[in-house]
Short mmCIF file of C-alpha atoms (C1' of nucleotides) in Angstrom, two decimals:
data_model
loop_
_atom_site.label_atom_id
_atom_site.label_comp_id
_atom_site.label_asym_id
_atom_site.label_seq_id
_atom_site.Cartn_x
_atom_site.Cartn_y
_atom_site.Cartn_z
CA MET A 1 -13.96 70.41 -110.53
CA LYS A 2 -14.98 71.78 -113.95
CA LYS A 3 -16.58 75.16 -114.08
CA LYS A 4 -18.68 76.95 -116.67
CA MET A 5 -17.39 80.29 -117.80
CA LYS A 6 -19.29 82.71 -120.03
CA ILE A 7 -17.53 85.52 -121.82
CA ALA A 8 -19.11 88.19 -124.03
CA THR A 9 -18.12 91.17 -126.15
CA TYR A 10 -20.20 94.20 -127.12
CA ASN A 11 -19.64 97.51 -128.87
CA ALA A 12 -21.94 99.73 -126.81
CA ASN A 13 -21.58 102.91 -128.90
CA SER A 14 -21.60 105.00 -125.69
CA ILE A 15 -21.87 103.18 -122.38
CA ARG A 16 -23.81 106.05 -120.82
CA SER A 17 -26.62 105.75 -123.35
CA ARG A 18 -26.67 101.96 -122.91
CA ILE A 19 -26.83 101.70 -119.10
CA GLU A 20 -30.34 100.22 -118.87
CA LEU A 21 -29.74 97.86 -121.78
CA LEU A 22 -26.49 96.66 -120.20
CA LYS A 23 -27.93 96.18 -116.73
CA THR A 24 -30.82 94.17 -118.17
CA TRP A 25 -28.46 92.10 -120.31
CA LEU A 26 -26.01 91.42 -117.48
CA GLY A 27 -28.87 90.38 -115.20
CA LYS A 28 -30.35 88.05 -117.78
CA HIS A 29 -27.22 86.41 -119.22
CA LYS A 30 -24.89 86.66 -116.24
CA PRO A 31 -21.61 86.53 -118.15
CA ASP A 32 -18.49 86.05 -116.06
CA ILE A 33 -16.67 88.55 -118.24
CA LEU A 34 -18.01 91.24 -120.59
CA CYS A 35 -15.67 93.22 -122.85
CA ILE A 36 -17.11 96.54 -124.03
CA GLN A 37 -15.88 98.83 -126.79
CA GLU A 38 -16.76 102.42 -127.71
CA THR A 39 -17.65 103.45 -124.19
CA LYS A 40 -17.17 107.05 -125.37
CA VAL A 41 -16.46 108.39 -121.91
CA GLN A 42 -13.37 109.69 -120.18
CA ASP A 43 -12.33 107.86 -117.03
CA ASP A 44 -13.47 110.46 -114.49
CA GLU A 45 -16.98 110.37 -115.96
CA PHE A 46 -17.34 106.58 -116.24
CA PRO A 47 -20.80 105.62 -114.88
CA LEU A 48 -19.46 103.32 -112.15
CA GLU A 49 -22.29 104.21 -109.80
CA ALA A 50 -24.92 102.97 -112.28
CA PHE A 51 -23.38 99.50 -112.23
CA ARG A 52 -22.55 99.29 -108.53
CA ASP A 53 -25.48 97.00 -107.69
CA THR A 54 -24.47 94.55 -110.44
CA ARG A 55 -21.45 93.67 -108.31
CA TYR A 56 -19.13 93.32 -111.26
CA GLU A 57 -15.55 94.43 -110.99
CA VAL A 58 -14.98 97.01 -113.72
CA VAL A 59 -11.78 98.22 -115.34
CA PHE A 60 -11.82 100.84 -118.05
CA ARG A 61 -9.74 103.08 -120.24
CA GLY A 62 -11.48 105.98 -121.88
CA GLN A 63 -11.01 109.33 -123.52
CA LYS A 64 -13.26 112.21 -124.39
CA LYS A 65 -15.85 111.68 -127.11
CA TYR A 66 -14.39 108.67 -128.94
CA ASN A 67 -13.23 105.10 -128.43
CA GLY A 68 -12.93 103.74 -124.89
CA VAL A 69 -12.90 100.14 -123.62
CA ALA A 70 -14.05 98.43 -120.43
CA ILE A 71 -14.09 94.97 -118.90
CA PHE A 72 -16.78 93.79 -116.46
CA SER A 73 -15.79 90.71 -114.50
CA ARG A 74 -17.13 88.45 -111.77
CA PHE A 75 -13.57 87.35 -111.05
CA PRO A 76 -10.79 89.60 -109.76
CA LEU A 77 -8.86 91.17 -112.63
CA GLU A 78 -5.09 91.28 -112.36
CA GLU A 79 -2.09 92.43 -114.38
CA ILE A 80 -4.09 95.14 -116.08
CA GLU A 81 -2.58 96.96 -119.06
CA VAL A 82 -4.19 99.93 -120.79
CA ASP A 83 -1.74 100.74 -123.55
CA LEU A 84 -0.75 98.77 -126.61
CA PRO A 85 3.06 98.90 -126.62
CA ASN A 86 4.54 101.16 -129.31
CA ASP A 87 1.14 102.52 -130.36
CA PRO A 88 2.08 105.92 -131.86
CA VAL A 89 -1.35 107.41 -131.18
CA GLN A 90 -2.24 105.87 -127.79
CA GLU A 91 -5.98 106.15 -128.11
CA ALA A 92 -8.20 104.30 -125.63
CA ARG A 93 -8.61 101.12 -127.64
CA PHE A 94 -6.74 98.48 -125.66
CA LEU A 95 -7.30 96.72 -122.38
CA LYS A 96 -5.62 93.60 -121.07
CA ALA A 97 -6.38 91.81 -117.82
CA LYS A 98 -5.89 88.40 -116.31
CA ALA A 99 -8.85 86.56 -114.78
CA GLY A 100 -7.57 83.37 -113.21
CA LYS A 101 -5.59 81.61 -115.93
CA ILE A 102 -7.37 83.46 -118.76
CA ILE A 103 -5.57 86.41 -120.30
CA VAL A 104 -8.22 88.73 -121.74
CA LEU A 105 -7.46 91.24 -124.48
CA ASN A 106 -10.23 93.69 -125.28
CA THR A 107 -9.57 95.83 -128.35
CA TYR A 108 -11.40 98.39 -130.42
CA ILE A 109 -9.50 98.34 -133.71
CA PRO A 110 -9.44 101.66 -135.64
CA GLN A 111 -12.16 101.71 -138.29
CA GLY A 112 -9.85 103.31 -140.85
CA GLN A 113 -12.20 105.85 -142.43
CA GLU A 114 -10.91 105.68 -146.07
CA VAL A 115 -8.40 103.30 -147.66
CA ASP A 116 -6.19 106.20 -148.78
CA SER A 117 -6.14 107.90 -145.37
CA ASP A 118 -3.61 108.02 -142.53
CA LYS A 119 -6.25 106.42 -140.34
CA PHE A 120 -6.27 103.38 -142.59
CA GLN A 121 -2.47 103.08 -142.27
CA TYR A 122 -2.90 103.32 -138.51
CA LYS A 123 -5.43 100.49 -138.67
CA LEU A 124 -2.93 98.23 -140.47
CA GLU A 125 -0.22 99.27 -138.01
CA TYR A 126 -2.54 98.42 -135.13
CA PHE A 127 -2.82 94.81 -136.33
CA ARG A 128 0.97 94.64 -136.69
CA LEU A 129 1.49 96.00 -133.17
CA LEU A 130 -0.99 93.52 -131.78
CA LYS A 131 0.85 90.66 -133.42
CA SER A 132 4.15 91.86 -131.92
CA TYR A 133 2.46 92.16 -128.56
CA PHE A 134 1.06 88.62 -128.64
CA SER A 135 4.32 87.15 -129.96
CA SER A 136 6.48 88.84 -127.36
CA ARG A 137 4.25 88.10 -124.38
CA PHE A 138 2.50 84.78 -124.82
CA ASP A 139 2.86 81.22 -126.03
CA PRO A 140 -0.05 80.17 -128.24
CA GLN A 141 0.52 76.49 -127.40
CA LYS A 142 0.43 77.02 -123.63
CA ASP A 143 -1.27 80.26 -122.65
CA PHE A 144 -5.04 80.72 -122.36
CA VAL A 145 -5.30 83.94 -124.36
CA LEU A 146 -8.68 85.38 -125.31
CA TRP A 147 -8.78 88.26 -127.80
CA CYS A 148 -12.20 89.92 -127.92
CA GLY A 149 -13.65 93.00 -129.42
CA ASP A 150 -14.78 95.08 -132.33
CA LEU A 151 -12.00 94.37 -134.82
CA ASN A 152 -13.57 96.40 -137.64
CA ALA A 153 -12.68 93.62 -140.08
CA ALA A 154 -14.72 90.98 -141.86
CA ARG A 155 -12.70 87.82 -142.48
CA GLU A 156 -14.51 86.18 -145.38
CA PRO A 157 -17.13 86.84 -148.05
CA ILE A 158 -19.70 85.06 -145.86
CA ASP A 159 -19.11 87.67 -143.16
CA VAL A 160 -20.66 90.57 -145.10
CA TYR A 161 -24.08 91.01 -146.71
CA ASP A 162 -22.75 91.97 -150.15
CA PRO A 163 -19.22 90.56 -150.65
CA GLU A 164 -18.81 91.79 -154.22
CA GLY A 165 -20.22 95.27 -153.62
CA LEU A 166 -18.43 95.85 -150.33
CA TRP A 167 -14.98 94.59 -151.36
CA GLY A 168 -12.56 97.50 -151.01
CA HIS A 169 -14.28 98.93 -147.93
CA VAL A 170 -11.93 99.74 -145.00
CA CYS A 171 -13.42 96.83 -143.06
CA TYR A 172 -13.39 94.39 -145.96
CA CYS A 173 -10.41 94.66 -148.31
CA LYS A 174 -7.15 92.92 -149.14
CA GLU A 175 -4.87 94.86 -146.78
CA VAL A 176 -7.10 94.49 -143.73
CA LYS A 177 -7.81 90.86 -144.47
CA GLU A 178 -4.07 90.11 -144.72
CA SER A 179 -3.21 92.09 -141.58
CA PHE A 180 -5.93 90.39 -139.59
CA GLU A 181 -5.05 86.89 -140.86
CA ASP A 182 -1.42 87.54 -140.00
CA VAL A 183 -2.39 88.01 -136.34
CA MET A 184 -4.74 85.01 -136.50
CA LYS A 185 -2.00 82.70 -137.67
CA TRP A 186 0.09 83.50 -134.61
CA GLY A 187 -2.33 81.07 -132.96
CA PHE A 188 -5.93 82.22 -132.67
CA ILE A 189 -9.08 80.24 -133.34
CA ASP A 190 -12.24 82.08 -134.39
CA LEU A 191 -14.71 80.60 -131.91
CA PHE A 192 -17.89 81.75 -133.62
CA ARG A 193 -16.72 80.36 -136.97
CA GLN A 194 -15.74 77.09 -135.33
CA PHE A 195 -19.34 76.50 -134.25
CA HIS A 196 -21.02 78.17 -137.25
CA PRO A 197 -19.22 77.44 -140.53
CA GLU A 198 -22.15 78.81 -142.51
CA GLY A 199 -22.39 82.49 -143.45
CA GLY A 200 -24.97 85.18 -142.96
CA HIS A 201 -24.38 85.70 -139.23
CA TYR A 202 -23.63 89.30 -138.38
CA THR A 203 -22.79 91.42 -135.34
CA PHE A 204 -23.06 94.91 -136.86
CA TRP A 205 -25.71 96.76 -138.89
CA ASP A 206 -25.15 100.31 -140.14
CA TYR A 207 -27.54 102.85 -138.60
CA ARG A 208 -27.41 104.82 -141.84
CA ILE A 209 -29.00 102.10 -143.93
CA PRO A 210 -32.75 102.14 -143.26
CA ASN A 211 -33.90 98.96 -141.49
CA SER A 212 -30.50 97.33 -142.03
CA PHE A 213 -31.15 94.80 -139.26
CA GLN A 214 -34.58 93.74 -140.54
CA ARG A 215 -33.16 93.54 -144.07
CA LYS A 216 -30.18 91.48 -142.84
CA LEU A 217 -27.68 94.00 -144.24
CA GLY A 218 -25.00 93.23 -141.69
CA TRP A 219 -21.32 92.56 -141.11
CA ARG A 220 -19.45 90.22 -138.76
CA LEU A 221 -16.95 92.64 -137.21
CA ASP A 222 -16.91 91.42 -133.60
CA TYR A 223 -14.92 88.39 -132.51
CA ILE A 224 -13.99 86.13 -129.64
CA LEU A 225 -10.67 84.52 -130.55
CA ALA A 226 -8.82 82.00 -128.42
CA THR A 227 -5.50 80.20 -128.40
CA GLU A 228 -5.76 76.44 -128.90
CA PRO A 229 -5.62 75.29 -125.26
CA LEU A 230 -8.46 77.66 -124.42
CA ALA A 231 -10.44 77.02 -127.62
CA LYS A 232 -10.49 73.33 -126.74
CA THR A 233 -12.53 74.17 -123.65
CA CYS A 234 -15.11 76.20 -125.59
CA ARG A 235 -18.53 74.53 -125.70
CA ASP A 236 -20.48 77.09 -127.71
CA CYS A 237 -20.29 80.55 -129.26
CA TRP A 238 -23.29 82.55 -130.43
CA ILE A 239 -24.55 85.97 -131.46
CA ASP A 240 -27.35 87.37 -129.31
CA LEU A 241 -29.84 88.88 -131.75
CA GLU A 242 -32.46 89.26 -129.05
CA ALA A 243 -30.57 92.24 -127.62
CA ARG A 244 -31.41 94.05 -130.86
CA GLN A 245 -35.04 94.17 -129.75
CA ALA A 246 -34.16 96.65 -127.01
CA GLU A 247 -35.58 100.13 -127.24
CA LYS A 248 -32.31 101.86 -128.10
CA PRO A 249 -29.94 99.19 -129.40
CA SER A 250 -26.33 99.84 -130.36
CA ASP A 251 -25.37 99.30 -133.99
CA HIS A 252 -23.54 96.15 -132.82
CA THR A 253 -24.84 93.25 -130.78
CA PHE A 254 -23.46 90.83 -128.21
CA LEU A 255 -21.23 87.90 -129.10
CA VAL A 256 -21.01 85.24 -126.39
CA ALA A 257 -18.82 82.19 -125.76
CA GLU A 258 -19.12 79.51 -123.12
CA PHE A 259 -16.24 77.46 -121.76
CA ILE A 260 -15.86 74.50 -119.42
CA LEU A 261 -12.67 75.02 -117.48
"C1'" DA B 1 -31.50 113.30 -153.36
"C1'" DT B 2 -23.92 112.36 -153.74
"C1'" DG B 3 -28.13 111.22 -148.77
"C1'" DG B 4 -29.82 107.92 -144.76
"C1'" DT B 5 -28.87 107.70 -138.19
"C1'" DG B 6 -26.98 107.89 -133.79
"C1'" DG B 7 -23.63 109.53 -130.27
"C1'" DA B 8 -20.65 113.07 -128.13
"C1'" DC B 9 -20.66 117.72 -127.64
"C1'" DA B 10 -21.17 122.22 -128.92
"C1'" DA B 11 -19.27 123.30 -134.81
"C1'" DT B 12 -18.25 119.13 -136.44
"C1'" DC B 13 -16.06 114.42 -136.00
"C1'" DC B 14 -16.72 109.60 -136.16
"C1'" DA B 15 -18.84 105.27 -137.43
#
DNA sequence: ATGGTGGACAATCCA
């Protein structure tokens, strides 16, 4: 018996300021799993009560002020991990859970600030640690691994609004591109790219640029990546631009993938 | 004009 499965990812830029938007979105799109980044709330203040009537199971890992990740799921989540092994900083950026046969990784990759900063080195290290994690734990030919999140990296020129002007930015430069591709070649398929080879599709628009969304000044920084056995079951992957019409949208929007399993 | 805005959280840090 084949079953439809819908999985989404969203950088909320504070889950507490996005409660109404999220409840509306969950009710309308009914994803089976939603990975959230930048919840910006420590665990004892997570707004569990606000989502109680949605009947999703929720796991989260947060810290004060910054970062924070959460997974909403209609299926029981098992084998939960909240720390990326060997991460020297141990910020709340990593969440792993198993939903049935799908292993879900939800990450909020460090943005990197400036290319000559320690934070940028940490960003590169984060990709390296993720690759070690995947290699040591899973088999890309057999396991159904799904890596979702805000990866703070654009893969190709078609993933940013001004490829020449933006080259060298912490989210679009040689080092980040190489680090990201090195993890990809372990065995991930970029589901959105698989269904949309053309460029100009973005998931992030900078608040600081006036009317960046209307002017299409965006970046593709959010991804749903799957190992081959899982990618084969993917029927579609799309960016939900409608969610940008909400009253107080995040600077990112939802990326969604549908599978027949 | 070396900026824009938005969020957390209390003087700035982060994106």
